[in-house]
PDB file of C-alpha atoms in Angstrom:
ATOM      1  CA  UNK A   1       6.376 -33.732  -9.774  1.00 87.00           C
ATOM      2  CA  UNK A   2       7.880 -36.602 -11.185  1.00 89.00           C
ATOM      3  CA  UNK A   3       6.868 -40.128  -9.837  1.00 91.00           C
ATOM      4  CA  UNK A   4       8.992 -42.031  -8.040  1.00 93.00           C
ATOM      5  CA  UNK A   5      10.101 -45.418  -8.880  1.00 94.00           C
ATOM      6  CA  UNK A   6       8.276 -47.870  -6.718  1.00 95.00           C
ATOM      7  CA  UNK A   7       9.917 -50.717  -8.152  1.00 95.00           C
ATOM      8  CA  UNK A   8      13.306 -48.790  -6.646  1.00 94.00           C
ATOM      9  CA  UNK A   9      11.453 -47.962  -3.382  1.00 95.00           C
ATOM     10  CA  UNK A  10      10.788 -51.448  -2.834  1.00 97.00           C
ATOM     11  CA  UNK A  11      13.988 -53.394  -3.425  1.00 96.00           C
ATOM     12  CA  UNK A  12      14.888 -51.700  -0.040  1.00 93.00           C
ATOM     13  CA  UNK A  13      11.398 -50.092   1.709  1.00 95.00           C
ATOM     14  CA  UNK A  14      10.565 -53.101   4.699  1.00 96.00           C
ATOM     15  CA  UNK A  15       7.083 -52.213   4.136  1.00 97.00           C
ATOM     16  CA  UNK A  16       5.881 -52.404   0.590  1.00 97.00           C
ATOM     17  CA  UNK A  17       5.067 -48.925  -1.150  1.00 97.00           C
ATOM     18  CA  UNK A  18       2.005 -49.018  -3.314  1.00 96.00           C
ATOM     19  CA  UNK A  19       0.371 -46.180  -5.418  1.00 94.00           C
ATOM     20  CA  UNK A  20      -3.622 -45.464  -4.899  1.00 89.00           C
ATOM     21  CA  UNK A  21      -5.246 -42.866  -5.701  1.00 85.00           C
ATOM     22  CA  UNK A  22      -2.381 -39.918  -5.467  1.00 85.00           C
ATOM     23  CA  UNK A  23      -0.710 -41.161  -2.391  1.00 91.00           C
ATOM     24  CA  UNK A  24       1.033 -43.714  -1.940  1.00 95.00           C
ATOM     25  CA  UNK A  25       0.389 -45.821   1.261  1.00 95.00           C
ATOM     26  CA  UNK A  26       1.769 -48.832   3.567  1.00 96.00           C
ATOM     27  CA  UNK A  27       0.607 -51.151   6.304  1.00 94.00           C
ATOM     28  CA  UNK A  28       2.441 -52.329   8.601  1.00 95.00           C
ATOM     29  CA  UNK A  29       2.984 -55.435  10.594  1.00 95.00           C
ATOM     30  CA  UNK A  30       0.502 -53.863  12.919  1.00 93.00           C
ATOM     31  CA  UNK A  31      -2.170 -53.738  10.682  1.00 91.00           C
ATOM     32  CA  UNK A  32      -1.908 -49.640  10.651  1.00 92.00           C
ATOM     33  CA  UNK A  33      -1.930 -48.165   7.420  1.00 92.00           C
ATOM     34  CA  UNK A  34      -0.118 -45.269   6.678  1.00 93.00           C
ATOM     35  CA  UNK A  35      -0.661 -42.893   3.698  1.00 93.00           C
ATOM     36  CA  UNK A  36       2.228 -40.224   1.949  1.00 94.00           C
ATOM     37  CA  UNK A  37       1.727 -37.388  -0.244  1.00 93.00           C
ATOM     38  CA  UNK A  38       3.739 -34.422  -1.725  1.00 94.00           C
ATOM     39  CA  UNK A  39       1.717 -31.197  -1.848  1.00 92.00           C
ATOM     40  CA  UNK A  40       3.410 -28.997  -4.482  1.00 91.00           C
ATOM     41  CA  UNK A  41       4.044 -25.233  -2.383  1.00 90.00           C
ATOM     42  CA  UNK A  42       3.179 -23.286  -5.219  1.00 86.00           C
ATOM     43  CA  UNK A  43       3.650 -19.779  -2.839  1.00 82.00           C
ATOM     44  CA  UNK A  44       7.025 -20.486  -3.030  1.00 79.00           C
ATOM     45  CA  UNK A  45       7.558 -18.745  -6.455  1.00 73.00           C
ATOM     46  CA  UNK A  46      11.732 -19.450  -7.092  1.00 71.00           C
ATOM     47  CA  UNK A  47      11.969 -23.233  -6.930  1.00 79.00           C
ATOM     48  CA  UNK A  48       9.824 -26.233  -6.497  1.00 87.00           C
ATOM     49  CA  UNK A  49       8.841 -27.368  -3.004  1.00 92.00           C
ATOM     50  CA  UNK A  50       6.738 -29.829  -1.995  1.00 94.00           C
ATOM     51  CA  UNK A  51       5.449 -30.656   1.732  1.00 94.00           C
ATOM     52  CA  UNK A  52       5.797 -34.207   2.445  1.00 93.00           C
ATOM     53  CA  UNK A  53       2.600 -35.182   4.231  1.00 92.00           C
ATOM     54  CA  UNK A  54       2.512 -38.742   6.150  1.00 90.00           C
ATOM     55  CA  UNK A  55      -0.202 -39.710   7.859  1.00 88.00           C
ATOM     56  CA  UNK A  56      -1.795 -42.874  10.408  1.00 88.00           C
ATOM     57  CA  UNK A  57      -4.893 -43.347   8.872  1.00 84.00           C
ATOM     58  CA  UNK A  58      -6.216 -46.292  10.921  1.00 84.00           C
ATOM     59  CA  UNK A  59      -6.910 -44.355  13.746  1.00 75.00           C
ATOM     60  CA  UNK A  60      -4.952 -46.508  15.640  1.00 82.00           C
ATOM     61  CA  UNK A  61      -1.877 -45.903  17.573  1.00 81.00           C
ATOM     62  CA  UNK A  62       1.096 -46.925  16.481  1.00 78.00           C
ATOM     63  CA  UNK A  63       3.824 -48.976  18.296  1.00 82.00           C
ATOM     64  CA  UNK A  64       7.605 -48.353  18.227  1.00 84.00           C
ATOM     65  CA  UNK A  65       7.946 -49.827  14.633  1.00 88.00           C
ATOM     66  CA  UNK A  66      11.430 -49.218  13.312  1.00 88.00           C
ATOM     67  CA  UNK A  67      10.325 -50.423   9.937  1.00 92.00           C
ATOM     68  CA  UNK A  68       8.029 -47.379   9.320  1.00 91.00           C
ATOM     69  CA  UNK A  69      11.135 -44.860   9.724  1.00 88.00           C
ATOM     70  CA  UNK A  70      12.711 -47.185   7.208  1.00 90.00           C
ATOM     71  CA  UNK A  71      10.142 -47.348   4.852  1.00 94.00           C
ATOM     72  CA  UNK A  72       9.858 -43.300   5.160  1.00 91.00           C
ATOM     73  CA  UNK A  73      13.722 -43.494   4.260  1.00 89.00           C
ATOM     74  CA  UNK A  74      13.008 -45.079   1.333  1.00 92.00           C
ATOM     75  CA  UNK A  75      10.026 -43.247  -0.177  1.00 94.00           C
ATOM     76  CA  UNK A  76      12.298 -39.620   0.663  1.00 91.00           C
ATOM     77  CA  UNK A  77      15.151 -41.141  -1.422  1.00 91.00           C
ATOM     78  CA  UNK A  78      12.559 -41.855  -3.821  1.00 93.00           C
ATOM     79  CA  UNK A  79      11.310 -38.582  -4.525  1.00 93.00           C
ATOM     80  CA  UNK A  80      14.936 -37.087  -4.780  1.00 92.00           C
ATOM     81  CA  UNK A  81      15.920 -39.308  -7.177  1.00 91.00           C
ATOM     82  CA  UNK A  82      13.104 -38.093  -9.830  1.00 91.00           C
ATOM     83  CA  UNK A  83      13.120 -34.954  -7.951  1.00 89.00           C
ATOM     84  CA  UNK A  84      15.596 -32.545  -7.417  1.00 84.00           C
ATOM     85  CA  UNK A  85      13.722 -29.996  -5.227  1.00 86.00           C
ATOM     86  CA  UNK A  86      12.934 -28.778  -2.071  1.00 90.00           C
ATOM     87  CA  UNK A  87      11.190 -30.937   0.552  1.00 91.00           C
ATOM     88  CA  UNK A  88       9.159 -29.746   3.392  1.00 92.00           C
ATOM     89  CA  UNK A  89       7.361 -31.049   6.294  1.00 90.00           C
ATOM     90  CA  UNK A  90       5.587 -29.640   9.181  1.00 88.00           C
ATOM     91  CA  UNK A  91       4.588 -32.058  11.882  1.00 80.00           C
ATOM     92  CA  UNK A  92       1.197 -32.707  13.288  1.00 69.00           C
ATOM     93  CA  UNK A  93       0.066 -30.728  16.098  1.00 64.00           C
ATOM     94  CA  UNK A  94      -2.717 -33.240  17.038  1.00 62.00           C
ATOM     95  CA  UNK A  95      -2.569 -33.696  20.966  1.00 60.00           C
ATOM     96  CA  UNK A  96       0.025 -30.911  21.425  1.00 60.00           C
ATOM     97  CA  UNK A  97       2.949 -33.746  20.132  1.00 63.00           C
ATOM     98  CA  UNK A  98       4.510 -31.997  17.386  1.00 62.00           C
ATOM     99  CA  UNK A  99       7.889 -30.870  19.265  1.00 69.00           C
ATOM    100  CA  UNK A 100       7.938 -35.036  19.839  1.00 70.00           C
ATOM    101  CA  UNK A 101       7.036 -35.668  16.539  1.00 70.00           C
ATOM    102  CA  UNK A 102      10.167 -32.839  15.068  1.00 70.00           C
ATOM    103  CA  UNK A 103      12.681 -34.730  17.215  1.00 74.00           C
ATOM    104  CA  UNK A 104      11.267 -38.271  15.880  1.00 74.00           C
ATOM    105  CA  UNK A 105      11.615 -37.396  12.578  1.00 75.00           C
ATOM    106  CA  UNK A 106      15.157 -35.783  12.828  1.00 74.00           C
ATOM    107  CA  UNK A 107      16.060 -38.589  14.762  1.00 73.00           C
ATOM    108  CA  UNK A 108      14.674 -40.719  12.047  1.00 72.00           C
ATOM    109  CA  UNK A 109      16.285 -39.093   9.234  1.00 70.00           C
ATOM    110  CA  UNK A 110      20.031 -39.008  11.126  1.00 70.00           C
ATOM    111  CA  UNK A 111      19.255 -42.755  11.711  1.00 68.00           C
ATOM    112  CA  UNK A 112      18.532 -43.398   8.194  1.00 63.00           C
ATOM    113  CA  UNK A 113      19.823 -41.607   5.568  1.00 63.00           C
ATOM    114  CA  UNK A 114      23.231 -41.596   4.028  1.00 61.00           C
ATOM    115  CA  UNK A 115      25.430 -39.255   6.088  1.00 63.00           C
ATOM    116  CA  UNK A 116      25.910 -36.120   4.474  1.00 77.00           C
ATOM    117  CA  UNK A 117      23.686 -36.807   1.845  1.00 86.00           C
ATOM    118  CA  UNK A 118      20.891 -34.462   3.005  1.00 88.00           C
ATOM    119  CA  UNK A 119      20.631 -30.727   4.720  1.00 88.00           C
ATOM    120  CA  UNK A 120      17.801 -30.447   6.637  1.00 88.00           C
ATOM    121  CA  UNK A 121      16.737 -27.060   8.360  1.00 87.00           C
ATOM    122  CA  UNK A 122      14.367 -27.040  11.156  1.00 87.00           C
ATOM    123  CA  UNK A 123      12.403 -24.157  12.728  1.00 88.00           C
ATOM    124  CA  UNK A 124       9.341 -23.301  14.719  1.00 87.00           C
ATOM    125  CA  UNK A 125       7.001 -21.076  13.582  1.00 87.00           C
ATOM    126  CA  UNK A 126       4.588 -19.611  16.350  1.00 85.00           C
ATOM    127  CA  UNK A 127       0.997 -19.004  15.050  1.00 85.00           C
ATOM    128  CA  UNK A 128      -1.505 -18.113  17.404  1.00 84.00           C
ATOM    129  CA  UNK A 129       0.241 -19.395  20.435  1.00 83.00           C
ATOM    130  CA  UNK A 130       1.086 -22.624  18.603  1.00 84.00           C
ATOM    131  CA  UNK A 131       4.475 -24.223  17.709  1.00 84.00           C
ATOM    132  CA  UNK A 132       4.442 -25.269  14.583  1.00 87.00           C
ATOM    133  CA  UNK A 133       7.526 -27.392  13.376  1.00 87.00           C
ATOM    134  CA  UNK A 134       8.925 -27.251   9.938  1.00 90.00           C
ATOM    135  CA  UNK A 135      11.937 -28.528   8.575  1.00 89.00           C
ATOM    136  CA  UNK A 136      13.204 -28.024   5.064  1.00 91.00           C
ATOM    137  CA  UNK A 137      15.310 -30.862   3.679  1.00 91.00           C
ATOM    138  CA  UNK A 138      17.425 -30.572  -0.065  1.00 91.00           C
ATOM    139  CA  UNK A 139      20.026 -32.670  -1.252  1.00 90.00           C
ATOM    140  CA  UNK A 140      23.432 -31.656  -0.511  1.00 89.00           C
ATOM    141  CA  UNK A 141      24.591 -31.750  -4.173  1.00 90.00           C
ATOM    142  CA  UNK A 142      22.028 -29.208  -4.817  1.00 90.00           C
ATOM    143  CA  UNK A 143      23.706 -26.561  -6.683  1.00 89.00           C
ATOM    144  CA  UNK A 144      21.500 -23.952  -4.885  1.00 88.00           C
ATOM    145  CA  UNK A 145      22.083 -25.690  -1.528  1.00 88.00           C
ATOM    146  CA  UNK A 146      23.317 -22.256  -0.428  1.00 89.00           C
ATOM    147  CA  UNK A 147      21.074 -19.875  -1.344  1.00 88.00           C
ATOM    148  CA  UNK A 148      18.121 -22.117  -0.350  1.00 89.00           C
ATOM    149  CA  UNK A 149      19.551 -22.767   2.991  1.00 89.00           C
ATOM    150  CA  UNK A 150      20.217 -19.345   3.133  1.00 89.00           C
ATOM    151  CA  UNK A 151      16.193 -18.244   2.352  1.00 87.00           C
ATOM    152  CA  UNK A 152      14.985 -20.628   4.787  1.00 88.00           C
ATOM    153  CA  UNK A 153      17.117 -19.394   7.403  1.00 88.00           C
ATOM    154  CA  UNK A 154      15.967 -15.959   6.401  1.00 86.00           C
ATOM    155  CA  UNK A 155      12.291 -16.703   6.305  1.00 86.00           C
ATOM    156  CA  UNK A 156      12.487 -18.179   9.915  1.00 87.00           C
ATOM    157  CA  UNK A 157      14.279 -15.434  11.407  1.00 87.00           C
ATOM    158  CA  UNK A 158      11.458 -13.408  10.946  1.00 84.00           C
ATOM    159  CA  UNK A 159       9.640 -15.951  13.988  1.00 83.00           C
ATOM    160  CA  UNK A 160      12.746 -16.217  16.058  1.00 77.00           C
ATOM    161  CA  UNK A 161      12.178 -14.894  19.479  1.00 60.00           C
ATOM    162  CA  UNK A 162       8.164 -14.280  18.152  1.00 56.00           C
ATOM    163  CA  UNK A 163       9.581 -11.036  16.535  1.00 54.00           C
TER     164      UNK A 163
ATOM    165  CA  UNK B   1      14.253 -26.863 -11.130  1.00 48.00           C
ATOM    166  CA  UNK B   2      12.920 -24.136 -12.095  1.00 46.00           C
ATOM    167  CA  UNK B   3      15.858 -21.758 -10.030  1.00 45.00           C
ATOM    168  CA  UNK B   4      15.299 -18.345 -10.418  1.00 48.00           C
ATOM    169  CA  UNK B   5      17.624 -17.364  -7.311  1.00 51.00           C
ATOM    170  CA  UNK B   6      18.656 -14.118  -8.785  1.00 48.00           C
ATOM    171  CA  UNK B   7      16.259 -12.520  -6.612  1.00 48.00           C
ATOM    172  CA  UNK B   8      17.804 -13.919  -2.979  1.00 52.00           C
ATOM    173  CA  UNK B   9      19.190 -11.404  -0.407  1.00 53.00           C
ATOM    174  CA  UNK B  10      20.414 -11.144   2.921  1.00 57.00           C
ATOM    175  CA  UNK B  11      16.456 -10.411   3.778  1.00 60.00           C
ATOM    176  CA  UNK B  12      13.383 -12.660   3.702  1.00 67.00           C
ATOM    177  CA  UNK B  13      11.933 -12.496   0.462  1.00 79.00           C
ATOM    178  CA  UNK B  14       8.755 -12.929   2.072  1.00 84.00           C
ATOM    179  CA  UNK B  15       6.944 -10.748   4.627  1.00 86.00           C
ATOM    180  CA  UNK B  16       5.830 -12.282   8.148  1.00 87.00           C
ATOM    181  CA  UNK B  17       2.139 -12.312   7.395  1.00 88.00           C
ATOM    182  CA  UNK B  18       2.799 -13.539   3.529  1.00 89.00           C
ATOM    183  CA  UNK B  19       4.748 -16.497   5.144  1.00 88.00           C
ATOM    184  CA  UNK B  20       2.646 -17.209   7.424  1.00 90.00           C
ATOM    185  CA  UNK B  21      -0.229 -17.640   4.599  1.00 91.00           C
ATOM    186  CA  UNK B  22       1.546 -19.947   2.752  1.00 90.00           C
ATOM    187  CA  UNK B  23       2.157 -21.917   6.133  1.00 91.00           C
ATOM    188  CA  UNK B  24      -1.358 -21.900   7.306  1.00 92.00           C
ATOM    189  CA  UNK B  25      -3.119 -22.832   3.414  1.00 93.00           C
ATOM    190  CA  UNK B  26      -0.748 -25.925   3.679  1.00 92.00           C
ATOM    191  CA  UNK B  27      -1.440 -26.869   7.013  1.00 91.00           C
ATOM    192  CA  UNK B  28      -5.367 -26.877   6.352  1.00 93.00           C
ATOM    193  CA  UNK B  29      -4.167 -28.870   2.687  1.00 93.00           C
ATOM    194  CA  UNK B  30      -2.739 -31.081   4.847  1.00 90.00           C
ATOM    195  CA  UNK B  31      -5.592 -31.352   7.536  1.00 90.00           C
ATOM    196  CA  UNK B  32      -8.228 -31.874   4.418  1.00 92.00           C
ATOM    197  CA  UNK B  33      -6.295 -34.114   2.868  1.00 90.00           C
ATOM    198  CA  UNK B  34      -6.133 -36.674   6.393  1.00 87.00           C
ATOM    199  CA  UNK B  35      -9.217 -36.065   7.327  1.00 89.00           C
ATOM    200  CA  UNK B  36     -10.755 -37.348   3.330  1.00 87.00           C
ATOM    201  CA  UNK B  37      -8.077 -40.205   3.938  1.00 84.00           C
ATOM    202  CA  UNK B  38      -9.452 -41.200   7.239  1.00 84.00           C
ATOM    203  CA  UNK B  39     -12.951 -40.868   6.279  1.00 86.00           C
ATOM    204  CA  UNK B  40     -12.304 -43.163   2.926  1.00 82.00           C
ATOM    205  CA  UNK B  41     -10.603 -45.925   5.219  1.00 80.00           C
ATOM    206  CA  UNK B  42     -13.918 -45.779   7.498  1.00 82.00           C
ATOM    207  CA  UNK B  43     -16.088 -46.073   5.111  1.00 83.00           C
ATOM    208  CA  UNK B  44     -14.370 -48.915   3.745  1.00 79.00           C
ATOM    209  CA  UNK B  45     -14.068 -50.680   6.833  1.00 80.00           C
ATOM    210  CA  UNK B  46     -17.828 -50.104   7.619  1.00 84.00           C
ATOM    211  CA  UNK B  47     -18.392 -51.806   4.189  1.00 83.00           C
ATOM    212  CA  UNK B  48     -15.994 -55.127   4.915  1.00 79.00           C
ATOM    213  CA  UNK B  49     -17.791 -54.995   8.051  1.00 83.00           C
ATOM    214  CA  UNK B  50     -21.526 -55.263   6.477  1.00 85.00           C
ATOM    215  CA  UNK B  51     -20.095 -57.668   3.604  1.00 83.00           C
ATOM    216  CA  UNK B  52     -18.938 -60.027   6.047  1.00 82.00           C
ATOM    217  CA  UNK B  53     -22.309 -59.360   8.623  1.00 84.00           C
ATOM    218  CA  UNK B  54     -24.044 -60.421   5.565  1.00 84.00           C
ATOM    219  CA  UNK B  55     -21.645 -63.476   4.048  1.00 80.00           C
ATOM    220  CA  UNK B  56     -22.469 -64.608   8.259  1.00 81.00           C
ATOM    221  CA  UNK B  57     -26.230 -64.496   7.837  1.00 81.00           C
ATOM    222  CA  UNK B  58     -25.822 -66.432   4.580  1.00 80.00           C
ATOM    223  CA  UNK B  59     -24.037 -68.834   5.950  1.00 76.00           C
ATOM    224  CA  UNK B  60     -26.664 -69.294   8.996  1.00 76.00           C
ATOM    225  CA  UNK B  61     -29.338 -69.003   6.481  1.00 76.00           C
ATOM    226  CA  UNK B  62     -27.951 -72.395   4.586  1.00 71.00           C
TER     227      UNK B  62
END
């Protein structure tokens, strides 16, 4: 993956972006730190994905803080502008949330990135009785928006209606 | 990108079962990788907390 200009990130990011370790992490006006990775997919063999991971690490629950959608804006933008591939996230299924958590994000995303700038996908994959959220998100200038769009919705059909 | 979309169809490229083993080996990435994150930020905490138990006592101590 290529990095992604922090310097860029944070002319705009509310929260400031910083780089330790291999993720990069924030901490917000609550004192809650959060931390942000990309996980290359490497089962995906016929383009580059990554699953964006974003995670509370302080154990601590965190209030309604617009900034952190914001910030999450920023860092996404980020990696497509070094990086133009295939993003994926799946949310958390701690304390049975994740449906929550799916419309939080898409609401988040909607609320925050340049319309029409983005296609996201979103499905739910059962697994052992569990909904498991995942949406895909590409840039719309990608010149294999189609036939990405098109595999995704391919892939999921095979866990519509828990077929 | 390394596009090699010759190979899309109208039909999954991937079975159910391989899918779903790509989904779960992320998922449990992703659940190791909290989980070491959370433990790190612990530990650290647990030593800010005995650094400034100890700067306390020194202080006392004076």
């Amino acid at each position: 993956m290529n990095p992604i200009n922090l310097d860029n990130v944070n002319l705009i990011s509310p929260y400031t972006v910083w780089l330790q370790g291999d993720a990069l992490r924030f901490k917000t006006d609550y004192d809650i730190l959060y931390m942000v990775s990309f996980d290359r997919e490497f089962g995906i063999k016929f383009c580059n994905a990554y699953w964006f991971n974003l995670a509370n690490i302080s154990n601590k629950k965190s209030p309604n803080d617009k900034k952190i959608a914001q910030t999450v804006a920023c860092i996404i933008e980020g990696f497509f502008y070094s990086n133009p591939d295939i993003l994926l996230y799946m949310c958390d299924s701690a304390n049975e949330q994740q449906a929550q958590r799916e419309r939080l994000f898409l609401h988040w995303f909607d609320k925050y990135s340049i319309n029409g700038q983005y296609v996201i996908r979103t499905a739910c994959i059962v697994d052992e009785g569990q909904e498991n959220y995942v949406s895909m998100i590409i840039q719309s200038t990608n010149p294999l928006k189609n036939e990405i769009t098109e595999f995704f919705d391919n892939q999921m059909s095979l866990f519509r209606d828990n077929k | 990108m390394n596009g090699k979309l010759d190979v899309m169809t109208e039909q999954p490229i991937y079975s159910k079962s391989e899918f779903l083993a790509i989904f779960r080996s992320a998922k449990e990435r992703k659940r190791i990788w909290q989980e070491k994150a959370m433990k790190e930020l612990a530990e650290l905490q647990q030593q800010m907390e005995q650094e400034k138990k100890e700067h306390n006592m020194s202080i006392k101590a004076l």
